[in-house]
Each structure stands twice: as structure tokens, then as C-alpha cells.
Coordinates of C-alpha atoms in Angstrom, one line a residue:
X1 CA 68.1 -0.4 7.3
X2 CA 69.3 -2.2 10.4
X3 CA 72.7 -2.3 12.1
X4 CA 73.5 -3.9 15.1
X5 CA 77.1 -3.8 17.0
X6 CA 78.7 -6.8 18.8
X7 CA 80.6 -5.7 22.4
X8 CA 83.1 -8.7 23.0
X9 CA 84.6 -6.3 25.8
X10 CA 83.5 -8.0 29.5
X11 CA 83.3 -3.7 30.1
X12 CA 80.8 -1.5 29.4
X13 CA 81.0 2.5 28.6
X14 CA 84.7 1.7 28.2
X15 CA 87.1 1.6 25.0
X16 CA 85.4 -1.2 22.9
X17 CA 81.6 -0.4 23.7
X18 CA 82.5 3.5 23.3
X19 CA 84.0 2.5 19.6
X20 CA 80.8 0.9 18.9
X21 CA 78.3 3.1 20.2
X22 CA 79.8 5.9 18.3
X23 CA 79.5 3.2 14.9
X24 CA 75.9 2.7 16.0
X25 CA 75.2 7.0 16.5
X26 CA 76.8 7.3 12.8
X27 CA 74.6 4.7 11.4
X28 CA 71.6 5.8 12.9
X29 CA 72.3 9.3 11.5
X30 CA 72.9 7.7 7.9
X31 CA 68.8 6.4 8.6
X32 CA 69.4 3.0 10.3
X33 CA 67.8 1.1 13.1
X34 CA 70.0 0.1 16.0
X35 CA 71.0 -2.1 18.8
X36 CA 73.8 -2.8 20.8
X37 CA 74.4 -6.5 21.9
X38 CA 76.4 -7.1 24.7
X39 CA 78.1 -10.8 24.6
X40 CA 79.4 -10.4 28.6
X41 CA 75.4 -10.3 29.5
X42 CA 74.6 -13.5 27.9
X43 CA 75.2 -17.6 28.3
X44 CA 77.0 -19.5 25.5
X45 CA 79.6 -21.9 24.9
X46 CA 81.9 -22.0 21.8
X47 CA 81.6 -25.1 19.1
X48 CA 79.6 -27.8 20.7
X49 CA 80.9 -30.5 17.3
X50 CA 77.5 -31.6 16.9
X51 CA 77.8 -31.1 13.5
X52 CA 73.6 -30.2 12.9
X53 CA 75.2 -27.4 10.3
X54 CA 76.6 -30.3 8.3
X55 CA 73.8 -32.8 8.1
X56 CA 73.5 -34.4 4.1
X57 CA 70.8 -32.1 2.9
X58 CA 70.9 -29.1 5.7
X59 CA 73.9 -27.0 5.0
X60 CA 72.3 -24.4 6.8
X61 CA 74.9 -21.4 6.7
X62 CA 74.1 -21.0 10.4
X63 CA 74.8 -22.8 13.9
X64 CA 71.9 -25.3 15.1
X65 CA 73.0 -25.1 18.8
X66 CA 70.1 -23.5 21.1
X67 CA 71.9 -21.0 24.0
X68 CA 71.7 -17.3 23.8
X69 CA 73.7 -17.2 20.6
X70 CA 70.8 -18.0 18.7
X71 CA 69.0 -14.5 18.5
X72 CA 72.0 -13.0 17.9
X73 CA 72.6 -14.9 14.8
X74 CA 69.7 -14.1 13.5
X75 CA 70.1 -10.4 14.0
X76 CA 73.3 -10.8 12.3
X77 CA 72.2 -12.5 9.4
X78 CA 69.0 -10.6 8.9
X79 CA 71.0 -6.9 9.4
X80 CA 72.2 -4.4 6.9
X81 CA 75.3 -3.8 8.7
X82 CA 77.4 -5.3 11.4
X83 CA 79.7 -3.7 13.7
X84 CA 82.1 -7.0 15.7
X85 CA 84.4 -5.2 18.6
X86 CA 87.1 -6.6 20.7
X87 CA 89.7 -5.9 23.0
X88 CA 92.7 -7.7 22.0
X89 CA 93.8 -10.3 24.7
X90 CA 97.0 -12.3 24.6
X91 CA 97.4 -11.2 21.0
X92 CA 93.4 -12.9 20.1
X93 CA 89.7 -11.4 20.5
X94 CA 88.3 -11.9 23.8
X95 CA 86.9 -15.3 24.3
X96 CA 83.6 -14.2 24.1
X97 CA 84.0 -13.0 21.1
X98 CA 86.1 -16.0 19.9
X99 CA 83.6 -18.5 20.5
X100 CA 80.7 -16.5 18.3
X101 CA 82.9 -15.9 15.7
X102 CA 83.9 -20.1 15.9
X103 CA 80.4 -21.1 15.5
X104 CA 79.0 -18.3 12.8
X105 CA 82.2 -19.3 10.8
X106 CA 82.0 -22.8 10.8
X107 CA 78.6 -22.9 10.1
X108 CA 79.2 -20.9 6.6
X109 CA 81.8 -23.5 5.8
X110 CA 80.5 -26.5 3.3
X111 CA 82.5 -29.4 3.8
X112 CA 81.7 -30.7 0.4
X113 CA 83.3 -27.7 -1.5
X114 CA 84.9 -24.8 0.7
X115 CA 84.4 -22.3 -1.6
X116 CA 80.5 -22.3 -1.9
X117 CA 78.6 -20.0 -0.3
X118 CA 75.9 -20.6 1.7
X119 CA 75.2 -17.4 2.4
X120 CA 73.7 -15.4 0.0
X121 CA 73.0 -11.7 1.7
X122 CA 75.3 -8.8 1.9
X123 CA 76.0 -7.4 5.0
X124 CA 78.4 -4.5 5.7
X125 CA 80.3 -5.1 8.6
X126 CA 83.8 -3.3 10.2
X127 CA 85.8 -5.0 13.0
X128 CA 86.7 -2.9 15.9
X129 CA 89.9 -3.8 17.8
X130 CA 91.0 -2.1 20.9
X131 CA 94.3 -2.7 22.9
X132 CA 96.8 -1.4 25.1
X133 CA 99.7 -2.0 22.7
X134 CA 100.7 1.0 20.7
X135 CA 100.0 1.5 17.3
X136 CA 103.1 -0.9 15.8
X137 CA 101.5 -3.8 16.9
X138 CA 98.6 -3.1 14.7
X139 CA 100.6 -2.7 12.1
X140 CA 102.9 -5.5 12.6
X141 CA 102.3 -8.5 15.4
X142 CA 98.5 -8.3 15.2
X143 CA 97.9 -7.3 12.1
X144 CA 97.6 -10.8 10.5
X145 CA 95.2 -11.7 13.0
X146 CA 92.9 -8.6 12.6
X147 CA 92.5 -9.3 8.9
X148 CA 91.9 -13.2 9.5
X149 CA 88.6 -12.0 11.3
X150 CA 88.0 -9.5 8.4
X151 CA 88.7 -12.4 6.1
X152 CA 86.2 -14.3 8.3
X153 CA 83.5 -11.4 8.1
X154 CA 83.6 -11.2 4.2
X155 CA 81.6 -14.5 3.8
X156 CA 78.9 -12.3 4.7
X157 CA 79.7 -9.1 2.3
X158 CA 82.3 -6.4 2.3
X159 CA 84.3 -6.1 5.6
X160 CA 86.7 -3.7 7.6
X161 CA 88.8 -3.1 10.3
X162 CA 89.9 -0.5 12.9
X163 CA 92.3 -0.6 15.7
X164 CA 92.0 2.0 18.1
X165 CA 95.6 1.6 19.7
X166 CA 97.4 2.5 23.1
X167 CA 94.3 2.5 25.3
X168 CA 93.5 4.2 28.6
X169 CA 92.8 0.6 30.8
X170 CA 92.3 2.3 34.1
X171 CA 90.9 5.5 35.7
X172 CA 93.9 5.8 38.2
X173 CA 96.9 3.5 37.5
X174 CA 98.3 3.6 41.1
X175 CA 95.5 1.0 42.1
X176 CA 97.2 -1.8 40.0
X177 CA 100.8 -3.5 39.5
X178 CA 101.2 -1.5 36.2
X179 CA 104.3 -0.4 36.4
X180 CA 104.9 -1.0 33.0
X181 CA 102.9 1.5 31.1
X182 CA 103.2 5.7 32.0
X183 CA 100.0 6.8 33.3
X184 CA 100.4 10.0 31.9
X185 CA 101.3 9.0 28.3
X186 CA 97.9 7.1 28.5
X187 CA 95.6 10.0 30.0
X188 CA 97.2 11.6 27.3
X189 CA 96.3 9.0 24.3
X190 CA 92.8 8.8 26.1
X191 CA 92.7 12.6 25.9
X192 CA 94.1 14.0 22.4
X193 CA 94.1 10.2 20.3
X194 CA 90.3 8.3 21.9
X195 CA 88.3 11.3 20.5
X196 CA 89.6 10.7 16.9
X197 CA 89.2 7.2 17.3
X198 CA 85.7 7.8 18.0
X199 CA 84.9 10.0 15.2
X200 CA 86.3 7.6 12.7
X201 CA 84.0 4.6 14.5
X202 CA 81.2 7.5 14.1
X203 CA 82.4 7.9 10.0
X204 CA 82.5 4.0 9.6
X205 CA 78.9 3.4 10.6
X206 CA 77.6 6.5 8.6
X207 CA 78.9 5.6 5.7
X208 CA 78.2 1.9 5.4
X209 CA 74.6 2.9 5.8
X210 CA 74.9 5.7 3.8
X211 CA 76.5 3.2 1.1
X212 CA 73.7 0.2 1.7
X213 CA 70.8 3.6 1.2
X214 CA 72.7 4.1 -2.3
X215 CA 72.7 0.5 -3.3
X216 CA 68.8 0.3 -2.7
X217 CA 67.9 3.2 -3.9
X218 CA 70.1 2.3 -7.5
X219 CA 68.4 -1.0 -7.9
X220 CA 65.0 0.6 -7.3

């Protein structure tokens, strides 16, 4: 079994790559291989239009442009489960992570008939969101958009999503023009709300391994 988790966070050891490490540490336990791909460390563009995934002949379910996104596609495609995480800016994913879900999308797209799959796998996968909104956004402005990606993620397999809500964004607030948010109503999120946040990321990844060992070990 292989998972691998997707950091579209620019930050490391923060909200986003904490949610996914934990998804990674509860896979591993369910008896999974892991690795942790960080999208701010490599160089990429979004769609380039060249079209190679829609040659006559070559649907290839996959993008055909050569950067640094072309490993990580194929650790996508080739794992058992897939953990996608973002912070949510201006109401989207990070751009980051907008432009590799652009090109693994379109690429599983047939223009002849959109509802054929070129794709024939099934990979697990759960959609981490983190922002600095409380938890009504999730739940009402954003929550159209989280399941679009999660609609996005299911022409791989089964897909989820999580928003861990009302973030922690800085280690002292009095640094930054912030004057918006109450720093201690965030220590305090980061404090009592984080940790549970991070033991449900922990649950997710455990049990889609745990389900993927049960499917195998049925069909055997």
C-alpha cells in the first residue's frame, strides 16, 4: 500500500502540512508506505494548452507537459491513497495547488464523450482545507468549492473532505496589521480545536488504508 500527501501550503510544519502529516502517521499505522510532497519546493506552471492529452489516438488520462509535475503524477496515479491539502486563499486553493489540480483534471477529461473514463484505478483520496475563516464559511461560502475539488478527486475513486477552520496564522499577532482577528480566540482554537483536527486527519488516513487492506484481502 502506498499513500502520498500533497502540501499546497507555501508553509511548512504549519496548519496544512501538520493536517497531512498526521493523514500520512495514520496511514502508515494502517500498513502503508509514505511520502510527503511539498508543491512550494518544486517548479511548474499551470495548463500550458498544448493539448498532447488530447491527441486522436492518445487520450492519455494524464498531462504530457515535462516540469516537476511529472513525478508527482505518477505518484498519484500509481498510489493507493491520496491526501490533496490547501489553505484556502481568496475563497480558492493556493495557486499551487490550483494549477496541479488544472492539469491532472483536464487531462482525465475526453473531449469526445465527457463521461468516459480514462482512468481505470481506484485511489482513496481526502481533501484537506485549512483557513482562517470560522467554521460557517465551511459550511456555507466555501463549501461549494470544497466539494468541486472532491468532485474533481472522484475521477480517480472515492474522495473526501475536511476543513480544519479558524486557524492560528501567526505565532505573535502584534507583528502584523491584524487587527481584525483576536489573538487570543485564535491561541485558543490552536490550543483546544488544532489537536482534534489532527486526530481526525490521523483517523482519515488510517482508515482509508485500513479500508484499501480489506478490499485486497476480499478479492484474494
Amino acid at each position: 500500500m502506498k499513500a502520498i500527501a500533497i502540501n499546497g501550503s507555501p508553509r511548512k510544519n504549519w496548519n496544512t502540512d501538520m493536517l497531512l502529516q498526521q493523514a500520512l502517521n495514520g496511514a502508515a499505522d494502517a500498513g502503508a508506505e509514505t511520502e510527503m510532497i511539498q508543491l512550494s519546493e518544486l517548479t511548474f506552471s499551470g495548463c500550458r494548452s498544448c493539448f498532447a492529452c488530447k491527441i486522436n489516438g492518445a487520450e492519455t488520462g494524464r498531462c504530457m507537459w515535462k516540469d516537476d509535475l511529472q513525478p508527482v503524477f505518477d505518484k498519484i496515479l500509481s498510489a493507493d491513497a491520496v491526501f490533496m491539502g490547501s489553505p484556502i486563499y481568496l475563497g480558492n486553493v493556493s495557486g499551487m495547488m490550483y494549477c496541479l489540480m488544472e492539469r491532472l483534471v483536464f487531462s482525465l477529461l475526453s473531449y469526445d464523450d465527457y463521461s468516459k473514463k480514462l482512468f481505470h484505478g481506484n485511489i482513496s483520496s481526502c481533501f484537506f482545507f485549512t483557513m482562517n475563516a470560522p467554521k460557517v464559511f465551511a459550511k456555507t461560502a466555501y463549501r461549494g468549492m470544497m466539494k468541486q475539488y472532491v468532485g474533481a478527486m472522484e475521477r480517480l475513486g472515492s474522495s473526501e473532505y475536511y476543513a480544519a477552520c479558524d486557524t492560528l496564522q501567526f505565532d505573535d499577532y502584534s507583528r502584523y496589521a491584524a487587527g481584525s482577528f483576536n489573538e487570543a480566540h485564535k491561541h485558543k482554537m490552536r490550543e483546544e480545536q488544532f489537536p482534534k483536527d489532527l486526530k481526525t486527519a490521523y483517523d482519515i488516513g488510517f482508515r482509508l488504508i485500513s479500508s484499501r487492506v480489506q478490499q485486497t484481502d476480499n478479492s484474494v
